[in-house]
CSV table of C-alpha atoms in Angstrom, one decimal:
chain,number,residue,atom,x,y,z
X,1,MET,CA,-52.3,-33.7,18.7
X,2,ASN,CA,-54.8,-31.7,20.7
X,3,ARG,CA,-57.7,-33.1,22.8
X,4,LYS,CA,-60.3,-32.6,20.1
X,5,GLU,CA,-58.2,-34.5,17.5
X,6,LYS,CA,-57.5,-37.3,20.0
X,7,ARG,CA,-61.2,-37.6,20.8
X,8,SER,CA,-62.1,-37.7,17.1
X,9,PHE,CA,-59.5,-40.5,16.6
X,10,ILE,CA,-61.0,-42.4,19.6
X,11,SER,CA,-64.5,-42.1,18.3
X,12,GLN,CA,-63.4,-43.7,15.0
X,13,ALA,CA,-62.6,-46.9,16.9
X,14,LEU,CA,-64.9,-46.9,19.9
X,15,ASP,CA,-68.4,-45.8,20.7
X,16,THR,CA,-68.0,-42.5,22.6
X,17,SER,CA,-71.6,-41.4,22.6
X,18,HIS,CA,-72.7,-40.2,26.1
X,19,THR,CA,-69.1,-40.5,27.3
X,20,ARG,CA,-67.5,-37.6,29.1
X,21,MET,CA,-63.7,-37.9,29.3
X,22,THR,CA,-61.2,-36.0,31.3
X,23,GLU,CA,-57.9,-35.0,29.7
X,24,ASP,CA,-56.2,-38.0,31.4
X,25,GLU,CA,-58.9,-40.4,30.2
X,26,THR,CA,-58.6,-39.1,26.7
X,27,ASN,CA,-54.9,-39.6,26.8
X,28,LEU,CA,-55.2,-43.1,28.3
X,29,LEU,CA,-57.6,-44.2,25.5
X,30,PHE,CA,-55.5,-42.5,22.8
X,31,ASP,CA,-52.4,-44.4,24.0
X,32,PHE,CA,-54.5,-47.6,24.3
X,33,LEU,CA,-55.6,-47.3,20.7
X,34,THR,CA,-52.3,-46.2,19.2
X,35,ASN,CA,-50.5,-49.2,20.9
X,36,TYR,CA,-53.4,-51.7,20.4
X,37,ASP,CA,-51.8,-53.7,17.6
X,38,ASP,CA,-48.4,-54.1,19.2
X,39,LYS,CA,-49.4,-54.3,22.9
X,40,TYR,CA,-52.9,-55.7,23.2
X,41,ARG,CA,-54.3,-57.4,20.1
X,42,GLY,CA,-54.5,-61.2,20.5
X,43,GLN,CA,-53.4,-61.1,24.1
X,44,SER,CA,-55.4,-63.0,26.7
X,45,THR,CA,-55.3,-63.3,30.4
X,46,SER,CA,-57.2,-65.6,32.8
X,47,LYS,CA,-57.6,-65.7,36.5
X,48,THR,CA,-59.1,-68.5,38.5
X,49,HIS,CA,-60.6,-68.2,41.9
X,50,THR,CA,-61.9,-70.9,44.3
X,51,SER,CA,-64.3,-70.2,47.1
X,52,GLN,CA,-66.6,-72.0,49.5
X,53,GLY,CA,-70.3,-71.5,49.6
X,54,ARG,CA,-73.4,-72.8,51.4
X,55,TYR,CA,-76.8,-74.0,50.3
X,56,SER,CA,-79.6,-75.8,52.0
X,57,GLU,CA,-77.9,-79.2,51.6
X,58,GLY,CA,-74.5,-78.2,52.9
X,59,LYS,CA,-71.3,-76.7,51.5
X,60,PHE,CA,-69.9,-76.5,48.0
X,61,THR,CA,-66.8,-75.4,46.4
X,62,ARG,CA,-67.0,-73.0,43.4
X,63,THR,CA,-64.2,-72.5,40.9
X,64,GLU,CA,-64.6,-69.3,38.8
X,65,THR,CA,-62.5,-68.3,35.8
X,66,ASN,CA,-62.4,-64.8,34.3
X,67,THR,CA,-60.8,-64.5,30.9
X,68,TYR,CA,-60.1,-61.2,29.1
X,69,THR,CA,-59.1,-61.5,25.4
X,70,PHE,CA,-58.2,-58.5,23.2
X,71,GLU,CA,-60.1,-58.9,19.9
X,72,ASP,CA,-58.8,-58.1,16.4
X,73,THR,CA,-60.6,-54.8,16.4
X,74,PRO,CA,-60.2,-52.6,19.5
X,75,GLY,CA,-62.2,-54.3,22.3
X,76,ILE,CA,-62.2,-56.9,25.0
X,77,ARG,CA,-64.1,-60.2,25.1
X,78,TYR,CA,-64.8,-61.1,28.7
X,79,ASP,CA,-65.6,-64.8,29.4
X,80,TYR,CA,-66.8,-65.9,32.8
X,81,SER,CA,-67.3,-69.5,33.8
X,82,TYR,CA,-67.9,-71.4,37.0
X,83,HIS,CA,-67.9,-75.0,38.1
X,84,ASP,CA,-69.3,-76.2,41.4
X,85,ASP,CA,-68.1,-79.5,42.9
X,86,ASP,CA,-71.7,-80.6,42.9
X,87,GLY,CA,-71.7,-80.5,39.1
X,88,GLN,CA,-73.4,-77.2,38.4
X,89,THR,CA,-71.7,-75.1,35.8
X,90,GLY,CA,-72.4,-71.8,34.0
X,91,SER,CA,-70.8,-69.3,31.7
X,92,SER,CA,-71.3,-66.0,30.0
X,93,THR,CA,-69.6,-63.8,27.5
X,94,GLN,CA,-69.6,-60.0,27.3
X,95,PHE,CA,-67.9,-57.6,24.9
X,96,ILE,CA,-66.3,-54.4,26.1
X,97,ASN,CA,-66.1,-52.1,23.2
X,98,THR,CA,-67.2,-48.7,24.3
X,99,ALA,CA,-64.9,-45.9,25.4
X,100,ARG,CA,-66.3,-45.9,29.0
X,101,GLY,CA,-66.1,-49.7,29.1
X,102,ILE,CA,-62.5,-49.8,28.0
X,103,LEU,CA,-61.6,-46.9,30.4
X,104,ASN,CA,-63.2,-48.8,33.3
X,105,TRP,CA,-61.3,-52.0,32.4
X,106,LEU,CA,-58.0,-50.2,32.1
X,107,LYS,CA,-58.5,-48.5,35.5
X,108,ASN,CA,-59.4,-51.7,37.2
X,109,HIS,CA,-56.7,-54.0,35.6
X,110,HIS,CA,-53.6,-51.8,35.3
């Protein structure tokens, strides 16, 4: 399959608008998508990190959790949460479902 055909295949599954891709990036996304069902779909990974911080009343300990879950359709759900030992908590969810977003994730996590 040539580069144009691969890019067409990629654009059927991911938003590629405004995305320039090198030959290597095109191949990386093509491999990601062709192996998605067997290698990625339904997989989830979490990492927890604890750090110390300061605020006006003293120190606190923050525990942060980053979870990446591969959705049923090609894309990654990113869940972030934190819990401070003083009781403060927070969380957010983002969806990574663009060609550039997936490429950036693959480059940073593999």
